[in-house]
Amino acid sequence: MLALVAACVLVGEGAYAARLYELLSPWQGWHLHNIAVYLGSADHHLGMLAATAGNWRAAERHLRTAMAAHHALGTRPWAALTQQAYAGMLRGRGGPGDLARADQLDASAHAGAAALGMELPGWGRPILGPRS
């Protein structure tokens, strides 16, 4: 399911993102993992789906929740990934002060990733909501 989340976000497929959001919503507030790998807070993935569907309020709520959860758990790679996703959401929304906040989040995400020897994917690009 998380591969579908990534695909929807990458291509900006708002209708599918909205449906996946419904399917993943029961796990809001949970942490996802398989037997051996931590896959982040469900709120991280829900936030990206909500942004792709154009639900900026839900996207911001989920991404803030995920950032707090990742920081509290000390999952530094996921904290950086969520900061970058939040930056992309802010760039896509484009409200007052969003671009400056997005730049701050991106800088923090890249600094955190660099400290871990990690490269971030392209999630910091604008998440533009549904295609018209």
PDB file of C-alpha atoms in Angstrom, residues 51-131:
ATOM      1  CA  ALA A  51      -1.805  17.119   0.239  1.00  0.00           C
ATOM      2  CA  THR A  52      -2.004  15.285  -3.068  1.00  0.00           C
ATOM      3  CA  ALA A  53      -5.802  15.270  -2.774  1.00  0.00           C
ATOM      4  CA  GLY A  54      -5.745  19.023  -2.016  1.00  0.00           C
ATOM      5  CA  ASN A  55      -6.836  18.712   1.622  1.00  0.00           C
ATOM      6  CA  TRP A  56      -4.244  21.120   3.002  1.00  0.00           C
ATOM      7  CA  ARG A  57      -5.660  21.318   6.536  1.00  0.00           C
ATOM      8  CA  ALA A  58      -5.551  17.528   7.016  1.00  0.00           C
ATOM      9  CA  ALA A  59      -2.139  17.351   5.347  1.00  0.00           C
ATOM     10  CA  GLU A  60      -0.663  19.883   7.744  1.00  0.00           C
ATOM     11  CA  ARG A  61      -2.229  18.176  10.777  1.00  0.00           C
ATOM     12  CA  HIS A  62      -0.893  14.754   9.782  1.00  0.00           C
ATOM     13  CA  LEU A  63       2.590  15.997   8.919  1.00  0.00           C
ATOM     14  CA  ARG A  64       2.895  17.922  12.195  1.00  0.00           C
ATOM     15  CA  THR A  65       1.774  14.818  14.091  1.00  0.00           C
ATOM     16  CA  ALA A  66       4.285  12.670  12.202  1.00  0.00           C
ATOM     17  CA  MET A  67       7.139  15.126  12.830  1.00  0.00           C
ATOM     18  CA  ALA A  68       6.420  15.125  16.560  1.00  0.00           C
ATOM     19  CA  ALA A  69       6.178  11.316  16.630  1.00  0.00           C
ATOM     20  CA  HIS A  70       9.422  10.820  14.718  1.00  0.00           C
ATOM     21  CA  HIS A  71      11.277  13.289  16.943  1.00  0.00           C
ATOM     22  CA  ALA A  72       9.861  11.673  20.093  1.00  0.00           C
ATOM     23  CA  LEU A  73      10.949   8.207  18.944  1.00  0.00           C
ATOM     24  CA  GLY A  74      14.340   9.434  17.773  1.00  0.00           C
ATOM     25  CA  THR A  75      13.767   8.100  14.267  1.00  0.00           C
ATOM     26  CA  ARG A  76      16.018  10.699  12.694  1.00  0.00           C
ATOM     27  CA  PRO A  77      15.758   9.440   9.095  1.00  0.00           C
ATOM     28  CA  TRP A  78      11.955   9.593   9.249  1.00  0.00           C
ATOM     29  CA  ALA A  79      12.068  12.994  10.950  1.00  0.00           C
ATOM     30  CA  ALA A  80      14.081  14.304   7.978  1.00  0.00           C
ATOM     31  CA  LEU A  81      11.741  12.659   5.462  1.00  0.00           C
ATOM     32  CA  THR A  82       8.685  14.152   7.165  1.00  0.00           C
ATOM     33  CA  GLN A  83      10.233  17.608   7.333  1.00  0.00           C
ATOM     34  CA  GLN A  84      10.912  17.390   3.624  1.00  0.00           C
ATOM     35  CA  ALA A  85       7.350  16.195   2.892  1.00  0.00           C
ATOM     36  CA  TYR A  86       5.960  19.029   5.008  1.00  0.00           C
ATOM     37  CA  ALA A  87       8.090  21.482   3.017  1.00  0.00           C
ATOM     38  CA  GLY A  88       6.635  20.076  -0.197  1.00  0.00           C
ATOM     39  CA  MET A  89       3.109  20.444   1.159  1.00  0.00           C
ATOM     40  CA  LEU A  90       3.772  24.084   2.093  1.00  0.00           C
ATOM     41  CA  ARG A  91       5.224  24.816  -1.340  1.00  0.00           C
ATOM     42  CA  GLY A  92       2.195  23.249  -2.993  1.00  0.00           C
ATOM     43  CA  ARG A  93      -0.241  25.169  -0.815  1.00  0.00           C
ATOM     44  CA  GLY A  94       1.639  28.432  -1.328  1.00  0.00           C
ATOM     45  CA  GLY A  95      -0.073  30.429   1.423  1.00  0.00           C
ATOM     46  CA  PRO A  96       1.364  33.460   3.229  1.00  0.00           C
ATOM     47  CA  GLY A  97       4.663  32.506   4.849  1.00  0.00           C
ATOM     48  CA  ASP A  98       4.561  28.973   3.438  1.00  0.00           C
ATOM     49  CA  LEU A  99       7.596  29.321   1.184  1.00  0.00           C
ATOM     50  CA  ALA A 100       9.822  30.718   3.936  1.00  0.00           C
ATOM     51  CA  ARG A 101       8.727  27.952   6.324  1.00  0.00           C
ATOM     52  CA  ALA A 102       9.295  25.367   3.585  1.00  0.00           C
ATOM     53  CA  ASP A 103      12.868  26.621   3.116  1.00  0.00           C
ATOM     54  CA  GLN A 104      13.491  26.287   6.881  1.00  0.00           C
ATOM     55  CA  LEU A 105      12.099  22.752   6.954  1.00  0.00           C
ATOM     56  CA  ASP A 106      14.126  21.732   3.903  1.00  0.00           C
ATOM     57  CA  ALA A 107      17.325  23.121   5.426  1.00  0.00           C
ATOM     58  CA  SER A 108      16.671  21.231   8.657  1.00  0.00           C
ATOM     59  CA  ALA A 109      15.797  18.040   6.763  1.00  0.00           C
ATOM     60  CA  HIS A 110      18.972  18.195   4.671  1.00  0.00           C
ATOM     61  CA  ALA A 111      21.152  18.944   7.688  1.00  0.00           C
ATOM     62  CA  GLY A 112      19.634  16.017   9.581  1.00  0.00           C
ATOM     63  CA  ALA A 113      20.027  13.713   6.598  1.00  0.00           C
ATOM     64  CA  ALA A 114      23.622  14.799   5.978  1.00  0.00           C
ATOM     65  CA  ALA A 115      24.495  14.069   9.608  1.00  0.00           C
ATOM     66  CA  LEU A 116      23.298  10.508   8.996  1.00  0.00           C
ATOM     67  CA  GLY A 117      25.041  10.156   5.626  1.00  0.00           C
ATOM     68  CA  MET A 118      21.608   9.963   4.028  1.00  0.00           C
ATOM     69  CA  GLU A 119      20.322  11.448   0.783  1.00  0.00           C
ATOM     70  CA  LEU A 120      16.734  12.644   0.673  1.00  0.00           C
ATOM     71  CA  PRO A 121      14.427  11.822  -2.236  1.00  0.00           C
ATOM     72  CA  GLY A 122      12.658  14.569  -4.170  1.00  0.00           C
ATOM     73  CA  TRP A 123       9.747  14.963  -1.730  1.00  0.00           C
ATOM     74  CA  GLY A 124      10.663  18.606  -1.026  1.00  0.00           C
ATOM     75  CA  ARG A 125       9.285  19.616  -4.411  1.00  0.00           C
ATOM     76  CA  PRO A 126       5.814  21.129  -4.279  1.00  0.00           C
ATOM     77  CA  ILE A 127       2.979  18.697  -3.648  1.00  0.00           C
ATOM     78  CA  LEU A 128       0.463  20.349  -5.913  1.00  0.00           C
ATOM     79  CA  GLY A 129      -2.801  18.762  -4.962  1.00  0.00           C
ATOM     80  CA  PRO A 130      -5.108  17.149  -7.488  1.00  0.00           C
ATOM     81  CA  ARG A 131      -4.510  17.546 -11.188  1.00  0.00           C
TER      82      ARG A 131
END
